[in-house]
């Protein structure tokens, strides 16, 4: 537990600097909330941008493989 915070901070900084975090990713990012994610999905659906939603979920699934 002692090392958890410093390791988290270094890993998070690395991901930010190297652009590994997608701009459409909301999970585990400070200041980004679940409600914002839902609004984003509804906006994409209402704008007939279904391909963006498919890419968003494909990216999420690929992240955990």
XYZ file of N, CA and C in Angstrom:
195
model
N 0.813 -1.203 0.000
C 0.000 0.000 0.000
C 0.853 1.263 0.000
N 2.012 1.174 0.548
C 2.878 2.349 0.628
C 3.295 2.796 -0.767
N 3.543 1.847 -1.647
C 4.004 2.177 -2.994
C 2.871 2.453 -3.976
N 1.657 2.167 -3.578
C 0.543 2.271 -4.522
C 0.380 3.679 -5.094
N 0.387 4.693 -4.266
C 0.175 6.067 -4.738
C 1.296 6.542 -5.663
N 2.577 6.375 -5.298
C 3.642 6.812 -6.218
C 3.633 6.046 -7.542
N 3.353 4.742 -7.497
C 3.300 3.956 -8.732
C 2.133 4.424 -9.590
N 1.000 4.661 -8.965
C -0.178 5.158 -9.692
C 0.132 6.491 -10.362
N 0.729 7.401 -9.628
C 1.035 8.727 -10.178
C 2.004 8.647 -11.357
N 3.030 7.822 -11.238
C 4.005 7.698 -12.336
C 3.380 7.049 -13.558
N 2.577 6.019 -13.341
C 1.922 5.341 -14.456
C 0.928 6.269 -15.140
N 0.149 6.989 -14.351
C -0.836 7.913 -14.912
C -0.139 9.018 -15.712
N 0.938 9.570 -15.178
C 1.697 10.600 -15.902
C 2.260 10.055 -17.209
N 2.762 8.823 -17.173
C 3.299 8.192 -18.384
C 2.204 8.047 -19.444
N 1.031 7.595 -19.025
C -0.081 7.425 -19.961
C -0.508 8.759 -20.562
N -0.526 9.805 -19.764
C -0.905 11.130 -20.267
C 0.120 11.672 -21.261
N 1.385 11.613 -20.890
C 2.450 12.178 -21.726
C 2.536 11.467 -23.072
N 2.321 10.166 -23.082
C 2.461 9.374 -24.307
C 1.137 9.154 -25.036
N 0.124 9.910 -24.671
C -1.190 9.876 -25.342
C -1.806 8.484 -25.416
N -1.720 7.728 -24.328
C -2.352 6.419 -24.286
C -3.803 6.506 -23.818
N -4.187 7.629 -23.262
C -5.565 7.796 -22.808
C -6.375 8.472 -23.902
N -7.455 7.841 -24.256
C -8.313 8.358 -25.313
C -9.114 9.554 -24.803
N -9.364 10.541 -25.661
C -10.190 11.674 -25.235
C -11.638 11.280 -24.964
N -12.060 10.118 -25.452
C -13.430 9.682 -25.172
C -13.485 8.725 -23.984
N -12.360 8.540 -23.296
C -12.329 7.696 -22.106
C -12.695 8.538 -20.890
N -13.597 8.029 -20.074
C -14.020 8.757 -18.889
C -13.600 8.061 -17.598
N -13.423 6.753 -17.633
C -13.099 6.010 -16.426
C -11.715 6.306 -15.894
N -11.628 6.399 -14.580
C -10.361 6.567 -13.869
C -9.617 7.837 -14.250
N -10.351 8.870 -14.628
C -9.723 10.152 -14.928
C -10.333 11.212 -14.018
N -9.488 11.959 -13.323
C -10.003 12.995 -12.432
C -10.797 14.045 -13.202
N -11.923 14.449 -12.644
C -12.743 15.489 -13.258
C -13.670 14.992 -14.348
N -13.623 13.713 -14.665
C -14.501 13.144 -15.692
C -15.464 12.206 -14.985
N -16.741 12.443 -15.170
C -17.753 11.711 -14.418
C -18.577 10.794 -15.308
N -19.234 9.847 -14.663
C -20.095 8.908 -15.369
C -21.208 9.633 -16.098
N -21.742 10.670 -15.487
C -22.824 11.414 -16.141
C -22.336 12.073 -17.427
N -21.097 12.539 -17.431
C -20.530 13.123 -18.650
C -20.385 12.067 -19.736
N -20.029 10.848 -19.344
C -19.908 9.759 -20.314
C -21.263 9.446 -20.929
N -22.302 9.409 -20.117
C -23.645 9.131 -20.630
C -24.119 10.232 -21.568
N -23.854 11.470 -21.218
C -24.233 12.589 -22.090
C -23.492 12.486 -23.416
N -22.232 12.103 -23.369
C -21.441 11.951 -24.588
C -22.021 10.867 -25.493
N -22.414 9.738 -24.915
C -23.003 8.647 -25.702
C -24.324 9.083 -26.312
N -25.168 9.750 -25.526
C -26.460 10.219 -26.040
C -26.244 11.220 -27.171
N -25.286 12.121 -27.016
C -24.984 13.090 -28.082
C -24.533 12.390 -29.358
N -23.685 11.391 -29.211
C -23.199 10.667 -30.389
C -24.332 9.923 -31.085
N -25.226 9.336 -30.307
C -26.363 8.632 -30.902
C -27.283 9.619 -31.607
N -27.568 10.729 -30.957
C -28.490 11.701 -31.551
C -27.900 12.361 -32.796
N -26.586 12.376 -32.906
C -25.933 12.941 -34.093
C -25.666 11.879 -35.157
N -26.253 10.686 -34.971
C -26.075 9.573 -35.909
C -24.609 9.210 -36.109
N -23.858 9.304 -35.061
C -22.434 8.990 -35.138
C -22.190 7.624 -34.494
N -22.859 6.608 -35.007
C -22.799 5.279 -34.414
C -21.407 4.661 -34.503
N -20.649 4.996 -35.532
C -19.309 4.422 -35.666
C -18.402 4.840 -34.519
N -18.573 6.055 -34.022
C -17.761 6.516 -32.894
C -18.058 5.695 -31.652
N -19.317 5.346 -31.467
C -19.696 4.547 -30.302
C -19.098 3.150 -30.418
N -19.177 2.570 -31.603
C -18.601 1.242 -31.808
C -17.101 1.284 -31.545
N -16.414 2.303 -32.039
C -14.972 2.429 -31.813
C -14.669 2.592 -30.331
N -15.526 3.348 -29.623
C -15.317 3.581 -28.206
C -15.362 2.253 -27.449
N -16.363 1.418 -27.726
C -16.483 0.150 -27.026
C -15.413 -0.844 -27.474
N -15.031 -0.801 -28.739
C -13.968 -1.683 -29.224
C -12.654 -1.321 -28.533
N -12.382 -0.033 -28.389
C -11.166 0.410 -27.712
C -11.147 -0.032 -26.268
N -12.291 0.039 -25.616
C -12.384 -0.375 -24.224
C -12.127 -1.870 -24.104
N -12.700 -2.657 -24.989
C -12.509 -4.102 -24.935
C -11.073 -4.486 -25.246
N -10.438 -3.796 -26.173
C -9.049 -4.100 -26.518
C -8.096 -3.745 -25.390
N -8.463 -2.755 -24.591
C -7.608 -2.328 -23.486
C -7.419 -3.442 -22.469
N -8.461 -4.235 -22.231
C -8.416 -5.247 -21.180
C -7.944 -6.612 -21.670
N -7.561 -6.737 -22.930
C -7.085 -8.039 -23.436
C -5.624 -8.213 -23.156
